Amino acid sequence: MKVAVRRVLGALLVAQGTLAVSPALAQQLPADSLRGSTAGRPVAQADTSRSLLDRLLDVFEFDLNQPAVAQRGAYPTRLVLAPIISYAPETSWGLGIGAKFLFKPRGVGADTRTSNIPVSFQYTLNQQYILYSGYTVFFNHENYLLRGNLRHSSFPQLFYGVGNNTPSSNEEIYDYRYTVLEPLLLRRVAGKLFLGGGVRHVRVSDVQLAPQSLLLDNSGQPRETGALGAISTGLETALTYDTRDNVLNAQRGTLAEVTHGWYGQQLGGQFRYELTKIDVRQYFQLATGRQHVLAYQVFGYLTSGNVPLLENGALGGGALMRGYYEGRYLDRNYAAAQVEYRRPLTNRFGVVGFASVGRVAARLRDFDFQGLHPAAGAGLRFKLVKAENLNLRFDAAFGDSGGTFYLNVAEAF
């Protein structure tokens, strides 16, 4: 239950920063973001009916190319800034800043979605920090897509052991420094099908454990591969099929992604293993008036070889298996599925109900229905940006060991 209290406190404090960032999370900017006129033809003027919330959020937005927008109708380049405030017993108070850069490369047309590069940095009173960016860049006509992750952090997490049935009494703090570099370049091969690959580098260092940690044997040696530090570097291939009508809050369409990585010593890694991730999502619009949506997701995380501890599948989090602390159950393989029903109540408010099941296993043949961990919950939605169908979400979810709450922008999947 202490995990739930910590999440609620942290979520409420972060909310003020999250609300400020929300306009930049959208893939496309509203039509009224084009102000003034182009050379020879008028463009949409500002909408004077915009709500007070929309106007307040404008304080955090910076237009970087206003002359080009006014003179030749260029797509607005925006920088959005917001403060970040957080608290957790492991980290104490944390302060930081979040930024999101929204743009289109020069010369692209309306058939190219908006590129976005978010960056966030936090620093705590315990001298811990996190720097993160998960970027997506679309090239002209979406013939190429560049996406990836960048993370460098020194943050602790709760550790309960490895396996599908670890008790809550195992809880301990696992503190380490963590770095991830993952650039992927994909080419459109047909329709909305993209194929490509890249490199993924993961480094775990400066590990700090309690003397009686579950990760150490009686002689002080690690029980798990890479528990005291690990370097992993591998080549990844990626295949993505995406027909969603909205990236952040889809009402219809399909997303299917598969990535496979080969890790070894050839590129400087310490361990030889393979990692496959499969993510399939589908959305059905059930009513044409106020859109009722039924969505589901199936996720698989499969490894083989000499897998470092933090490269194992981790059950839980705010996106999949809500109701469990991320990493509550940890093992070499992880599978989960969730379904969600979304119903609007008014133009601004809506409700959702969701349920999920999942489990981790050391071997594929160990997966069975008897070992599934269930979760279920419900949530409220408040539409922050109507033009982009972008919601603020508040979810309450419960698993087999308690419950927790989530406050965030955009849908969980």
CSV table of C-alpha atoms in Angstrom, one decimal:
chain,number,residue,atom,x,y,z
A,1,MET,CA,0.0,0.0,0.0
A,2,LYS,CA,3.0,2.3,0.6
A,3,VAL,CA,3.7,2.0,-3.1
A,4,ALA,CA,0.2,3.3,-3.9
A,5,VAL,CA,0.6,6.3,-1.5
A,6,ARG,CA,3.9,7.2,-3.0
A,7,ARG,CA,2.5,7.0,-6.6
A,8,VAL,CA,-0.5,9.2,-5.7
A,9,LEU,CA,1.7,11.9,-4.1
A,10,GLY,CA,4.1,11.9,-7.0
A,11,ALA,CA,1.4,11.9,-9.6
A,12,LEU,CA,-0.4,14.9,-8.1
A,13,LEU,CA,2.8,16.9,-7.9
A,14,VAL,CA,3.8,16.1,-11.4
A,15,ALA,CA,0.4,17.0,-12.7
A,16,GLN,CA,1.0,20.7,-12.8
A,17,GLY,CA,4.0,20.2,-15.1
A,18,THR,CA,2.2,17.6,-17.2
A,19,LEU,CA,-0.7,20.0,-17.8
A,20,ALA,CA,1.6,22.6,-19.2
A,21,VAL,CA,3.3,20.1,-21.6
A,22,SER,CA,0.0,18.7,-22.9
A,23,PRO,CA,-0.4,20.8,-26.1
A,24,ALA,CA,2.9,19.7,-27.4
A,25,LEU,CA,2.1,16.0,-27.0
A,26,ALA,CA,-0.2,16.1,-30.0
A,27,GLN,CA,1.0,14.8,-33.3
A,28,GLN,CA,-0.8,17.5,-35.3
A,29,LEU,CA,-1.3,21.1,-34.3
A,30,PRO,CA,-4.8,22.7,-34.5
A,31,ALA,CA,-5.7,24.7,-37.5
A,32,ASP,CA,-5.8,27.9,-35.4
A,33,SER,CA,-2.1,27.6,-34.8
A,34,LEU,CA,-1.6,29.1,-38.3
A,35,ARG,CA,-2.0,32.8,-37.7
A,36,GLY,CA,-1.7,35.7,-40.1
A,37,SER,CA,-1.7,35.1,-43.8
A,38,THR,CA,0.5,33.5,-46.4
A,39,ALA,CA,1.8,35.1,-49.5
A,40,GLY,CA,-1.3,35.5,-51.7
A,41,ARG,CA,-3.8,33.6,-49.7
A,42,PRO,CA,-5.4,33.9,-46.2
A,43,VAL,CA,-4.9,31.2,-43.6
A,44,ALA,CA,-7.0,30.3,-40.5
A,45,GLN,CA,-7.2,33.0,-37.9
A,46,ALA,CA,-7.0,32.4,-34.1
A,47,ASP,CA,-10.2,30.9,-32.7
A,48,THR,CA,-11.6,33.5,-30.2
A,49,SER,CA,-13.8,30.8,-28.7
A,50,ARG,CA,-10.8,29.0,-27.2
A,51,SER,CA,-11.3,28.1,-23.6
A,52,LEU,CA,-9.5,29.7,-20.6
A,53,LEU,CA,-7.5,26.5,-20.2
A,54,ASP,CA,-6.2,26.7,-23.8
A,55,ARG,CA,-5.2,30.3,-23.3
A,56,LEU,CA,-3.4,29.5,-20.1
A,57,LEU,CA,-1.4,26.7,-21.7
A,58,ASP,CA,-0.2,29.1,-24.4
A,59,VAL,CA,2.0,30.7,-21.8
A,60,PHE,CA,4.3,27.7,-22.0
A,61,GLU,CA,4.5,27.7,-25.8
A,62,PHE,CA,7.1,29.5,-28.0
A,63,ASP,CA,6.7,30.0,-31.7
A,64,LEU,CA,10.2,29.7,-33.3
A,65,ASN,CA,9.4,30.5,-36.9
A,66,GLN,CA,6.6,33.1,-36.9
A,67,PRO,CA,8.0,35.1,-39.9
A,68,ALA,CA,8.1,32.0,-42.1
A,69,VAL,CA,4.6,31.1,-41.0
A,70,ALA,CA,3.2,34.5,-41.8
A,71,GLN,CA,5.1,35.0,-45.1
A,72,ARG,CA,5.0,31.6,-46.8
A,73,GLY,CA,2.6,29.5,-44.8
A,74,ALA,CA,5.4,27.3,-43.3
A,75,TYR,CA,4.4,24.8,-40.6
A,76,PRO,CA,4.7,26.3,-37.1
A,77,THR,CA,7.8,25.2,-35.2
A,78,ARG,CA,7.0,25.1,-31.5
A,79,LEU,CA,9.0,24.7,-28.3
A,80,VAL,CA,7.0,23.9,-25.2
A,81,LEU,CA,8.5,24.1,-21.7
A,82,ALA,CA,7.1,23.0,-18.4
A,83,PRO,CA,8.3,22.6,-14.8
A,84,ILE,CA,8.5,19.1,-13.3
A,85,ILE,CA,8.0,18.6,-9.5
A,86,SER,CA,8.0,15.1,-8.0
A,87,TYR,CA,8.5,13.3,-4.7
A,88,ALA,CA,9.2,9.7,-3.6
A,89,PRO,CA,10.7,8.2,-0.4
A,90,GLU,CA,13.6,6.7,-2.4
A,91,THR,CA,14.5,10.0,-4.2
A,92,SER,CA,13.2,12.8,-1.9
A,93,TRP,CA,12.0,16.0,-3.7
A,94,GLY,CA,12.8,16.4,-7.3
A,95,LEU,CA,12.8,19.4,-9.6
A,96,GLY,CA,13.3,19.7,-13.3
A,97,ILE,CA,12.1,20.9,-16.6
A,98,GLY,CA,10.4,19.3,-19.6
A,99,ALA,CA,10.6,20.5,-23.2
A,100,LYS,CA,9.0,19.3,-26.4
A,101,PHE,CA,10.2,20.4,-29.9
A,102,LEU,CA,7.4,20.1,-32.6
A,103,PHE,CA,8.3,20.6,-36.2
A,104,LYS,CA,8.2,19.4,-39.8
A,105,PRO,CA,11.3,19.2,-41.9
A,106,ARG,CA,11.5,21.9,-44.6
A,107,GLY,CA,9.5,21.1,-47.8
A,108,VAL,CA,7.3,18.4,-46.4
A,109,GLY,CA,3.6,18.3,-47.3
A,110,ALA,CA,0.3,17.6,-45.5
A,111,ASP,CA,0.8,13.8,-45.9
A,112,THR,CA,3.7,14.0,-43.4
A,113,ARG,CA,2.9,13.9,-39.7
A,114,THR,CA,4.4,16.2,-37.2
A,115,SER,CA,7.8,15.3,-35.8
A,116,ASN,CA,8.5,15.6,-32.1
A,117,ILE,CA,11.6,15.6,-29.9
A,118,PRO,CA,10.8,15.6,-26.2
A,119,VAL,CA,13.5,16.1,-23.5
A,120,SER,CA,13.0,16.0,-19.8
A,121,PHE,CA,15.5,16.5,-16.9
A,122,GLN,CA,15.0,16.0,-13.2
A,123,TYR,CA,17.3,16.3,-10.2
A,124,THR,CA,16.5,15.3,-6.6
A,125,LEU,CA,17.8,16.5,-3.2
A,126,ASN,CA,19.5,13.1,-2.9
A,127,GLN,CA,21.7,14.0,-5.9
A,128,GLN,CA,19.8,11.6,-8.2
A,129,TYR,CA,18.9,12.6,-11.8
A,130,ILE,CA,17.2,11.4,-14.9
A,131,LEU,CA,17.5,12.7,-18.5
A,132,TYR,CA,15.1,11.2,-21.1
A,133,SER,CA,14.0,11.7,-24.7
A,134,GLY,CA,11.8,9.4,-26.8
A,135,TYR,CA,11.8,11.0,-30.3
A,136,THR,CA,9.9,10.5,-33.5
A,137,VAL,CA,10.9,12.2,-36.8
A,138,PHE,CA,9.0,11.8,-40.0
A,139,PHE,CA,10.7,12.6,-43.3
A,140,ASN,CA,9.0,13.9,-46.5
A,141,HIS,CA,5.9,11.8,-47.5
A,142,GLU,CA,6.8,9.6,-44.5
A,143,ASN,CA,9.2,7.6,-46.8
A,144,TYR,CA,11.5,7.4,-43.8
A,145,LEU,CA,10.9,7.3,-40.0
A,146,LEU,CA,13.5,8.0,-37.3
A,147,ARG,CA,12.5,7.0,-33.8
A,148,GLY,CA,14.3,6.0,-30.7
A,149,ASN,CA,15.1,6.5,-27.0
A,150,LEU,CA,17.8,8.3,-25.1
A,151,ARG,CA,18.0,7.9,-21.3
A,152,HIS,CA,20.6,8.6,-18.7
A,153,SER,CA,19.7,8.3,-15.0
A,154,SER,CA,20.7,7.6,-11.5
A,155,PHE,CA,17.5,6.5,-9.8
A,156,PRO,CA,16.6,3.6,-7.5
A,157,GLN,CA,13.8,1.1,-8.1
A,158,LEU,CA,12.0,-1.4,-5.9
A,159,PHE,CA,13.2,-5.0,-6.4
A,160,TYR,CA,11.3,-8.1,-5.3
A,161,GLY,CA,13.3,-10.9,-6.8
A,162,VAL,CA,13.2,-12.8,-10.0
A,163,GLY,CA,10.2,-15.0,-10.8
A,164,ASN,CA,6.4,-15.0,-11.1
A,165,ASN,CA,5.6,-15.6,-7.5
A,166,THR,CA,7.9,-13.3,-5.5
A,167,PRO,CA,6.4,-12.1,-2.1
A,168,SER,CA,6.0,-8.5,-1.2
A,169,SER,CA,8.2,-9.1,1.9
A,170,ASN,CA,11.2,-9.3,-0.5
A,171,GLU,CA,11.0,-5.6,-1.2
A,172,GLU,CA,14.4,-3.8,-1.3
A,173,ILE,CA,15.9,-0.8,-3.0
A,174,TYR,CA,18.1,-1.4,-6.1
A,175,ASP,CA,20.1,1.7,-6.9
A,176,TYR,CA,22.2,2.1,-10.1
A,177,ARG,CA,23.2,4.3,-13.0
A,178,TYR,CA,21.4,3.5,-16.2
A,179,THR,CA,22.1,4.6,-19.8
A,180,VAL,CA,20.2,3.7,-23.0
A,181,LEU,CA,20.9,4.7,-26.6
A,182,GLU,CA,18.5,3.4,-29.2
A,183,PRO,CA,18.3,5.1,-32.6
A,184,LEU,CA,16.2,3.3,-35.3
A,185,LEU,CA,15.7,4.3,-38.9
A,186,LEU,CA,12.9,2.7,-40.8
A,187,ARG,CA,11.8,3.0,-44.5
A,188,ARG,CA,8.3,2.8,-45.7
A,189,VAL,CA,8.0,-0.2,-47.9
A,190,ALA,CA,4.2,-0.2,-48.7
A,191,GLY,CA,1.3,1.8,-47.4
A,192,LYS,CA,1.8,2.2,-43.6
A,193,LEU,CA,4.4,-0.6,-43.4
A,194,PHE,CA,7.9,0.4,-42.3
A,195,LEU,CA,11.0,-1.7,-42.2
A,196,GLY,CA,14.4,-0.9,-40.8
A,197,GLY,CA,16.8,-1.2,-37.8
A,198,GLY,CA,19.5,0.4,-35.8
A,199,VAL,CA,21.6,-0.1,-32.7
A,200,ARG,CA,20.7,-0.4,-29.0
A,201,HIS,CA,23.2,0.2,-26.2
A,202,VAL,CA,22.4,-0.3,-22.5
A,203,ARG,CA,24.8,0.3,-19.6
A,204,VAL,CA,24.2,-0.4,-15.9
A,205,SER,CA,26.9,0.9,-13.6
A,206,ASP,CA,27.5,2.2,-10.0
A,207,VAL,CA,25.2,-0.4,-8.5
A,208,GLN,CA,24.5,0.0,-4.7
A,209,LEU,CA,23.0,-2.8,-2.8
A,210,ALA,CA,22.2,-3.5,0.8
A,211,PRO,CA,24.6,-6.0,2.5
A,212,GLN,CA,21.8,-8.6,2.8
A,213,SER,CA,20.4,-8.1,-0.7
A,214,LEU,CA,18.6,-10.8,-2.5
A,215,LEU,CA,20.9,-10.3,-5.4
A,216,LEU,CA,24.0,-11.4,-3.4
A,217,ASP,CA,24.9,-14.9,-2.2
A,218,ASN,CA,26.6,-15.7,1.1
A,219,SER,CA,30.0,-14.8,-0.3
A,220,GLY,CA,28.8,-11.4,-1.7
A,221,GLN,CA,28.8,-12.6,-5.3
A,222,PRO,CA,25.8,-11.7,-7.6
A,223,ARG,CA,23.1,-14.3,-8.0
A,224,GLU,CA,21.9,-12.9,-11.3
A,225,THR,CA,23.7,-12.0,-14.5
A,226,GLY,CA,24.7,-8.4,-14.6
A,227,ALA,CA,23.3,-7.6,-11.2
A,228,LEU,CA,26.4,-5.6,-10.2
A,229,GLY,CA,26.7,-3.9,-13.6
A,230,ALA,CA,26.3,-4.7,-17.3
A,231,ILE,CA,27.1,-3.4,-20.8
A,232,SER,CA,24.9,-4.6,-23.7
A,233,THR,CA,25.2,-3.5,-27.3
A,234,GLY,CA,23.3,-5.1,-30.2
A,235,LEU,CA,21.9,-4.7,-33.6
A,236,GLU,CA,18.1,-4.3,-33.9
A,237,THR,CA,15.7,-4.9,-36.7
A,238,ALA,CA,12.2,-3.4,-36.6
A,239,LEU,CA,9.0,-3.9,-38.5
A,240,THR,CA,6.0,-1.5,-37.9
A,241,TYR,CA,2.5,-1.4,-39.4
A,242,ASP,CA,0.5,1.6,-38.2
A,243,THR,CA,-3.0,2.6,-39.5
A,244,ARG,CA,-4.2,4.4,-36.4
A,245,ASP,CA,-6.2,7.6,-37.0
A,246,ASN,CA,-4.6,9.3,-33.9
A,247,VAL,CA,-1.3,8.3,-32.4
A,248,LEU,CA,-2.1,9.5,-28.8
A,249,ASN,CA,-5.8,8.5,-28.7
A,250,ALA,CA,-6.8,6.2,-31.5
A,251,GLN,CA,-10.5,5.5,-32.3
A,252,ARG,CA,-9.9,3.1,-35.1
A,253,GLY,CA,-6.9,1.4,-36.7
A,254,THR,CA,-4.2,-1.1,-36.0
A,255,LEU,CA,-0.6,-0.9,-34.7
A,256,ALA,CA,1.7,-3.9,-35.0
A,257,GLU,CA,5.3,-3.7,-34.1
A,258,VAL,CA,8.1,-6.3,-33.9
A,259,THR,CA,11.7,-5.6,-32.9
A,260,HIS,CA,14.5,-8.2,-32.6
A,261,GLY,CA,18.0,-7.5,-31.3
A,262,TRP,CA,21.2,-9.5,-31.3
A,263,TYR,CA,23.6,-8.7,-28.5
A,264,GLY,CA,27.2,-9.8,-28.2
A,265,GLN,CA,30.8,-8.8,-27.8
A,266,GLN,CA,31.4,-7.7,-31.4
A,267,LEU,CA,30.1,-4.2,-30.6
A,268,GLY,CA,31.5,-3.9,-27.1
A,269,GLY,CA,28.9,-5.7,-25.1
A,270,GLN,CA,29.6,-8.2,-22.3
A,271,PHE,CA,26.8,-10.6,-22.8
A,272,ARG,CA,25.4,-12.7,-25.6
A,273,TYR,CA,21.7,-12.9,-25.9
A,274,GLU,CA,18.7,-12.1,-28.1
A,275,LEU,CA,15.6,-10.0,-27.3
A,276,THR,CA,12.3,-9.9,-29.2
A,277,LYS,CA,9.4,-7.5,-28.5
A,278,ILE,CA,6.0,-7.9,-30.1
A,279,ASP,CA,3.3,-5.3,-29.6
A,280,VAL,CA,-0.2,-5.5,-31.3
A,281,ARG,CA,-3.0,-3.0,-30.7
A,282,GLN,CA,-6.4,-2.6,-32.4
A,283,TYR,CA,-9.1,0.0,-32.0
A,284,PHE,CA,-12.8,-0.3,-32.9
A,285,GLN,CA,-15.2,2.7,-33.0
A,286,LEU,CA,-18.6,1.4,-31.7
A,287,ALA,CA,-20.7,4.5,-32.2
A,288,THR,CA,-20.6,7.4,-34.7
A,289,GLY,CA,-22.1,10.1,-32.4
A,290,ARG,CA,-20.0,10.4,-29.3
A,291,GLN,CA,-17.3,7.9,-30.2
A,292,HIS,CA,-17.4,4.8,-28.0
A,293,VAL,CA,-14.1,2.9,-28.5
A,294,LEU,CA,-13.1,-0.7,-27.7
A,295,ALA,CA,-9.4,-1.3,-27.7
A,296,TYR,CA,-7.1,-4.2,-26.9
A,297,GLN,CA,-3.3,-4.8,-26.7
A,298,VAL,CA,-1.3,-8.0,-26.8
A,299,PHE,CA,2.4,-7.7,-25.8
A,300,GLY,CA,5.2,-10.2,-25.7
A,301,TYR,CA,8.8,-9.8,-24.5
A,302,LEU,CA,11.0,-12.8,-25.2
A,303,THR,CA,14.7,-13.4,-24.5
A,304,SER,CA,17.3,-16.1,-24.9
A,305,GLY,CA,20.9,-16.5,-24.0
A,306,ASN,CA,22.9,-14.9,-21.1
A,307,VAL,CA,20.4,-12.1,-20.3
A,308,PRO,CA,21.5,-9.3,-17.8
A,309,LEU,CA,19.1,-8.7,-14.9
A,310,LEU,CA,17.6,-5.4,-16.1
A,311,GLU,CA,17.1,-6.7,-19.6
A,312,ASN,CA,14.5,-9.2,-18.3
A,313,GLY,CA,10.8,-8.6,-18.9
A,314,ALA,CA,9.2,-6.4,-16.2
A,315,LEU,CA,5.5,-6.7,-15.4
A,316,GLY,CA,3.6,-3.5,-14.3
A,317,GLY,CA,3.6,0.2,-14.9
A,318,GLY,CA,1.3,3.0,-16.0
A,319,ALA,CA,0.8,1.7,-19.6
A,320,LEU,CA,0.4,-2.1,-19.4
A,321,MET,CA,-0.7,-4.1,-16.3
A,322,ARG,CA,-1.8,-1.0,-14.5
A,323,GLY,CA,-2.2,-1.9,-10.8
A,324,TYR,CA,1.3,-3.3,-10.4
A,325,TYR,CA,4.5,-1.4,-9.6
A,326,GLU,CA,6.7,-1.6,-12.8
A,327,GLY,CA,9.1,-4.6,-12.2
A,328,ARG,CA,6.9,-6.1,-9.5
A,329,TYR,CA,7.4,-9.4,-11.3
A,330,LEU,CA,10.6,-9.9,-13.3
A,331,ASP,CA,11.9,-12.7,-15.5
A,332,ARG,CA,13.4,-13.6,-18.9
A,333,ASN,CA,10.0,-13.7,-20.7
A,334,TYR,CA,6.9,-11.6,-20.2
A,335,ALA,CA,3.5,-11.7,-21.8
A,336,ALA,CA,0.4,-9.6,-21.1
A,337,ALA,CA,-2.9,-8.5,-22.7
A,338,GLN,CA,-5.3,-5.7,-21.9
A,339,VAL,CA,-8.7,-4.5,-23.1
A,340,GLU,CA,-10.3,-1.1,-22.5
A,341,TYR,CA,-13.7,0.5,-23.2
A,342,ARG,CA,-13.7,4.3,-23.6
A,343,ARG,CA,-17.0,6.2,-23.4
A,344,PRO,CA,-17.4,10.0,-23.6
A,345,LEU,CA,-19.9,11.7,-21.3
A,346,THR,CA,-19.7,15.2,-22.6
A,347,ASN,CA,-17.5,17.2,-25.0
A,348,ARG,CA,-14.8,17.3,-22.3
A,349,PHE,CA,-15.4,14.4,-19.9
A,350,GLY,CA,-15.3,10.7,-20.4
A,351,VAL,CA,-14.9,7.4,-18.5
A,352,VAL,CA,-13.0,4.2,-19.2
A,353,GLY,CA,-13.0,0.7,-17.8
A,354,PHE,CA,-10.1,-1.8,-18.4
A,355,ALA,CA,-8.8,-5.2,-17.4
A,356,SER,CA,-5.6,-7.0,-18.0
A,357,VAL,CA,-3.7,-10.3,-17.4
A,358,GLY,CA,0.0,-11.1,-17.5
A,359,ARG,CA,2.8,-13.1,-16.2
A,360,VAL,CA,6.5,-13.6,-16.4
A,361,ALA,CA,8.4,-16.9,-16.9
A,362,ALA,CA,11.9,-18.2,-17.1
A,363,ARG,CA,11.0,-20.4,-20.1
A,364,LEU,CA,8.3,-20.3,-22.7
A,365,ARG,CA,6.9,-23.6,-21.7
A,366,ASP,CA,6.3,-22.3,-18.2
A,367,PHE,CA,3.5,-20.0,-19.4
A,368,ASP,CA,0.1,-21.3,-18.2
A,369,PHE,CA,-3.2,-19.8,-17.3
A,370,GLN,CA,-2.8,-20.8,-13.6
A,371,GLY,CA,0.1,-18.3,-13.1
A,372,LEU,CA,-1.6,-15.3,-14.6
A,373,HIS,CA,-1.7,-12.1,-12.6
A,374,PRO,CA,-5.0,-10.2,-13.1
A,375,ALA,CA,-5.7,-6.5,-12.9
A,376,ALA,CA,-8.7,-4.2,-13.4
A,377,GLY,CA,-9.6,-0.6,-13.0
A,378,ALA,CA,-11.5,2.4,-14.2
A,379,GLY,CA,-10.7,6.0,-15.0
A,380,LEU,CA,-11.8,9.5,-15.8
A,381,ARG,CA,-10.9,11.5,-18.8
A,382,PHE,CA,-10.7,15.2,-19.4
A,383,LYS,CA,-10.1,16.5,-22.9
A,384,LEU,CA,-7.2,19.0,-22.9
A,385,VAL,CA,-7.0,19.7,-26.6
A,386,LYS,CA,-10.2,19.0,-28.5
A,387,ALA,CA,-8.6,19.4,-32.0
A,388,GLU,CA,-6.2,16.6,-31.2
A,389,ASN,CA,-8.5,14.5,-29.0
A,390,LEU,CA,-5.8,14.6,-26.3
A,391,ASN,CA,-6.9,13.6,-22.8
A,392,LEU,CA,-5.7,14.0,-19.3
A,393,ARG,CA,-6.3,10.6,-17.7
A,394,PHE,CA,-6.8,9.6,-14.1
A,395,ASP,CA,-6.9,5.8,-13.5
A,396,ALA,CA,-7.4,3.7,-10.4
A,397,ALA,CA,-6.2,0.1,-10.9
A,398,PHE,CA,-5.9,-3.0,-8.7
A,399,GLY,CA,-3.9,-6.1,-8.9
A,400,ASP,CA,-3.4,-9.2,-6.7
A,401,SER,CA,-1.3,-7.4,-4.2
A,402,GLY,CA,-3.2,-4.0,-3.8
A,403,GLY,CA,-3.8,-1.0,-6.0
A,404,THR,CA,-2.4,2.2,-7.2
A,405,PHE,CA,-3.4,5.4,-9.1
A,406,TYR,CA,-2.1,7.1,-12.3
A,407,LEU,CA,-2.4,10.7,-13.5
A,408,ASN,CA,-1.0,11.3,-16.9
A,409,VAL,CA,-1.6,12.9,-20.4
A,410,ALA,CA,-2.6,10.7,-23.3
A,411,GLU,CA,-4.1,7.2,-23.2
A,412,ALA,CA,-2.2,4.3,-21.8
A,413,PHE,CA,-2.1,2.6,-25.2
